[in-house]
Amino acid sequence: MKHLVILLIVLAAGMGLSVEAGLLGPLGESVGHLSATLSIFLVGSLLLSLALVFGTRPPLARLFSQPKWLLTGGLLGPIYVVVLTLATPLVGVGLTMVGILCGQLAASLVIDHFGWLGGERRAIDGYRVSALGLILVALWLI
């Protein structure tokens, strides 16, 4: 049951990313791609700051005692959002999101296969390669 709930939350988050892409395209064309990206991170930072102030949390000092390479993920978010902002008006939300999904799955398979970034090793098998192949077909069809 726990896995089903998590899967539903993940699906909803994926839907939210498509909505975000749909919003970012026109916003980026109107105010500039970097300004649109900044607006997304400013609103997100405000919401997360409120959650930290009013929610229960571990001490923030713990964050700075982690290996520095774990913090490099923060570099990837703005790059992702800028790509959404640039690509969506040109190719549409559908093609943008399938392209993103294809890249995510390809990288995820390699990360899982080798157990990189502290994750458990999960060997690439025929099912996973087939899933990637189907997403590539979807990318070509869209």
mmCIF file of C-alpha atoms in Angstrom:
data_model
loop_
_atom_site.group_PDB
_atom_site.id
_atom_site.type_symbol
_atom_site.label_atom_id
_atom_site.label_comp_id
_atom_site.label_asym_id
_atom_site.label_seq_id
_atom_site.Cartn_x
_atom_site.Cartn_y
_atom_site.Cartn_z
ATOM 1 C CA MET A 1 0.000 0.000 0.000
ATOM 2 C CA LYS A 2 2.864 2.348 0.875
ATOM 3 C CA HIS A 3 4.402 1.870 -2.591
ATOM 4 C CA LEU A 4 1.058 2.619 -4.261
ATOM 5 C CA VAL A 5 0.715 5.894 -2.360
ATOM 6 C CA ILE A 6 4.282 6.888 -3.263
ATOM 7 C CA LEU A 7 3.645 5.982 -6.918
ATOM 8 C CA LEU A 8 0.520 8.165 -6.975
ATOM 9 C CA ILE A 9 2.463 11.063 -5.446
ATOM 10 C CA VAL A 10 5.226 10.597 -8.031
ATOM 11 C CA LEU A 11 2.664 10.566 -10.856
ATOM 12 C CA ALA A 12 1.073 13.748 -9.520
ATOM 13 C CA ALA A 13 4.492 15.395 -9.305
ATOM 14 C CA GLY A 14 5.168 14.409 -12.916
ATOM 15 C CA MET A 15 1.876 16.000 -13.920
ATOM 16 C CA GLY A 16 2.925 19.100 -12.038
ATOM 17 C CA LEU A 17 6.144 19.258 -14.057
ATOM 18 C CA SER A 18 4.118 19.284 -17.267
ATOM 19 C CA VAL A 19 2.012 22.143 -15.929
ATOM 20 C CA GLU A 20 5.201 23.943 -14.898
ATOM 21 C CA ALA A 21 6.611 23.531 -18.417
ATOM 22 C CA GLY A 22 3.385 24.876 -19.879
ATOM 23 C CA LEU A 23 3.571 27.926 -17.632
ATOM 24 C CA LEU A 24 7.287 28.553 -18.085
ATOM 25 C CA GLY A 25 7.231 28.678 -21.880
ATOM 26 C CA PRO A 26 4.972 31.728 -22.212
ATOM 27 C CA LEU A 27 6.455 33.343 -19.097
ATOM 28 C CA GLY A 28 9.962 32.957 -20.495
ATOM 29 C CA GLU A 29 8.969 34.481 -23.819
ATOM 30 C CA SER A 30 7.300 37.379 -22.026
ATOM 31 C CA VAL A 31 9.871 38.268 -19.346
ATOM 32 C CA GLY A 32 12.974 36.409 -20.531
ATOM 33 C CA HIS A 33 14.046 32.829 -19.913
ATOM 34 C CA LEU A 34 16.377 33.542 -17.012
ATOM 35 C CA SER A 35 13.851 35.842 -15.335
ATOM 36 C CA ALA A 36 11.178 33.158 -15.618
ATOM 37 C CA THR A 37 13.561 30.609 -14.126
ATOM 38 C CA LEU A 38 14.434 32.980 -11.293
ATOM 39 C CA SER A 39 10.743 33.558 -10.555
ATOM 40 C CA ILE A 40 10.179 29.813 -10.167
ATOM 41 C CA PHE A 41 13.063 29.500 -7.730
ATOM 42 C CA LEU A 42 12.074 32.607 -5.767
ATOM 43 C CA VAL A 43 8.534 31.326 -5.229
ATOM 44 C CA GLY A 44 9.859 27.863 -4.376
ATOM 45 C CA SER A 45 12.423 29.292 -1.957
ATOM 46 C CA LEU A 46 9.725 31.330 -0.224
ATOM 47 C CA LEU A 47 7.482 28.285 0.186
ATOM 48 C CA LEU A 48 10.320 26.109 1.440
ATOM 49 C CA SER A 49 11.441 28.826 3.861
ATOM 50 C CA LEU A 50 7.935 28.981 5.315
ATOM 51 C CA ALA A 51 7.864 25.187 5.597
ATOM 52 C CA LEU A 52 11.200 25.249 7.448
ATOM 53 C CA VAL A 53 10.058 27.991 9.804
ATOM 54 C CA PHE A 54 6.701 26.440 10.672
ATOM 55 C CA GLY A 55 7.402 22.722 10.226
ATOM 56 C CA THR A 56 9.434 20.210 12.160
ATOM 57 C CA ARG A 57 12.920 19.770 10.806
ATOM 58 C CA PRO A 58 16.388 18.526 11.613
ATOM 59 C CA PRO A 59 18.940 21.229 12.431
ATOM 60 C CA LEU A 60 19.974 23.176 9.315
ATOM 61 C CA ALA A 61 23.609 22.868 10.431
ATOM 62 C CA ARG A 62 23.426 19.199 9.393
ATOM 63 C CA LEU A 63 23.165 20.333 5.791
ATOM 64 C CA PHE A 64 26.592 21.924 5.890
ATOM 65 C CA SER A 65 28.227 18.874 7.459
ATOM 66 C CA GLN A 66 27.336 16.681 4.454
ATOM 67 C CA PRO A 67 29.860 15.890 1.721
ATOM 68 C CA LYS A 68 29.963 18.905 -0.607
ATOM 69 C CA TRP A 69 29.355 16.813 -3.716
ATOM 70 C CA LEU A 70 25.824 16.062 -2.416
ATOM 71 C CA LEU A 71 25.021 19.779 -2.714
ATOM 72 C CA THR A 72 25.903 19.926 -6.416
ATOM 73 C CA GLY A 73 22.382 18.763 -7.264
ATOM 74 C CA GLY A 74 21.364 22.385 -6.778
ATOM 75 C CA LEU A 75 23.206 23.222 -9.989
ATOM 76 C CA LEU A 76 20.977 20.921 -12.022
ATOM 77 C CA GLY A 77 17.595 22.439 -11.075
ATOM 78 C CA PRO A 78 18.125 25.814 -12.742
ATOM 79 C CA ILE A 79 19.564 24.156 -15.855
ATOM 80 C CA TYR A 80 16.492 21.920 -16.080
ATOM 81 C CA VAL A 81 14.103 24.842 -15.668
ATOM 82 C CA VAL A 82 15.916 26.979 -18.263
ATOM 83 C CA VAL A 83 15.707 24.056 -20.723
ATOM 84 C CA LEU A 84 11.958 23.756 -20.044
ATOM 85 C CA THR A 85 11.550 27.484 -20.574
ATOM 86 C CA LEU A 86 13.451 27.420 -23.872
ATOM 87 C CA ALA A 87 12.140 24.162 -25.340
ATOM 88 C CA THR A 88 8.433 24.262 -24.512
ATOM 89 C CA PRO A 89 7.488 27.181 -26.802
ATOM 90 C CA LEU A 90 9.471 25.613 -29.650
ATOM 91 C CA VAL A 91 8.370 21.972 -29.509
ATOM 92 C CA GLY A 92 5.423 21.914 -27.075
ATOM 93 C CA VAL A 93 4.896 20.477 -23.634
ATOM 94 C CA GLY A 94 4.458 16.879 -24.840
ATOM 95 C CA LEU A 95 7.714 16.585 -26.773
ATOM 96 C CA THR A 96 9.624 18.504 -24.116
ATOM 97 C CA MET A 97 8.422 16.232 -21.330
ATOM 98 C CA VAL A 98 8.980 13.000 -23.284
ATOM 99 C CA GLY A 99 12.499 14.188 -24.117
ATOM 100 C CA ILE A 100 13.121 14.998 -20.461
ATOM 101 C CA LEU A 101 11.700 11.613 -19.451
ATOM 102 C CA CYS A 102 13.926 9.821 -21.970
ATOM 103 C CA GLY A 103 17.028 11.540 -20.606
ATOM 104 C CA GLN A 104 15.966 10.874 -17.022
ATOM 105 C CA LEU A 105 15.379 7.194 -17.637
ATOM 106 C CA ALA A 106 18.646 6.708 -19.536
ATOM 107 C CA ALA A 107 20.663 8.372 -16.769
ATOM 108 C CA SER A 108 18.682 6.554 -14.064
ATOM 109 C CA LEU A 109 19.403 3.164 -15.600
ATOM 110 C CA VAL A 110 23.139 3.849 -15.585
ATOM 111 C CA ILE A 111 23.082 5.282 -12.036
ATOM 112 C CA ASP A 112 21.104 2.284 -10.737
ATOM 113 C CA HIS A 113 23.205 -0.244 -12.653
ATOM 114 C CA PHE A 114 26.454 0.955 -11.116
ATOM 115 C CA GLY A 115 24.986 1.991 -7.747
ATOM 116 C CA TRP A 116 26.327 5.515 -8.175
ATOM 117 C CA LEU A 117 25.417 8.374 -5.828
ATOM 118 C CA GLY A 118 24.915 6.047 -2.884
ATOM 119 C CA GLY A 119 21.990 4.118 -4.355
ATOM 120 C CA GLU A 120 21.426 0.397 -4.339
ATOM 121 C CA ARG A 121 22.702 -1.453 -7.413
ATOM 122 C CA ARG A 122 19.950 -2.560 -9.778
ATOM 123 C CA ALA A 123 21.211 -4.285 -12.894
ATOM 124 C CA ILE A 124 19.990 -3.093 -16.278
ATOM 125 C CA ASP A 125 17.774 -5.844 -17.648
ATOM 126 C CA GLY A 126 15.708 -6.393 -20.759
ATOM 127 C CA TYR A 127 12.595 -4.842 -19.239
ATOM 128 C CA ARG A 128 14.363 -1.594 -18.439
ATOM 129 C CA VAL A 129 16.029 -1.417 -21.835
ATOM 130 C CA SER A 130 12.623 -2.100 -23.437
ATOM 131 C CA ALA A 131 11.088 0.741 -21.421
ATOM 132 C CA LEU A 132 13.781 3.101 -22.645
ATOM 133 C CA GLY A 133 13.216 1.871 -26.195
ATOM 134 C CA LEU A 134 9.483 2.537 -25.927
ATOM 135 C CA ILE A 135 10.122 6.050 -24.663
ATOM 136 C CA LEU A 136 12.458 6.618 -27.619
ATOM 137 C CA VAL A 137 9.637 5.442 -29.914
ATOM 138 C CA ALA A 138 7.270 7.877 -28.169
ATOM 139 C CA LEU A 139 9.801 10.666 -28.623
ATOM 140 C CA TRP A 140 10.003 9.873 -32.337
ATOM 141 C CA LEU A 141 6.190 9.643 -32.694
ATOM 142 C CA ILE A 142 5.456 12.898 -30.904
#
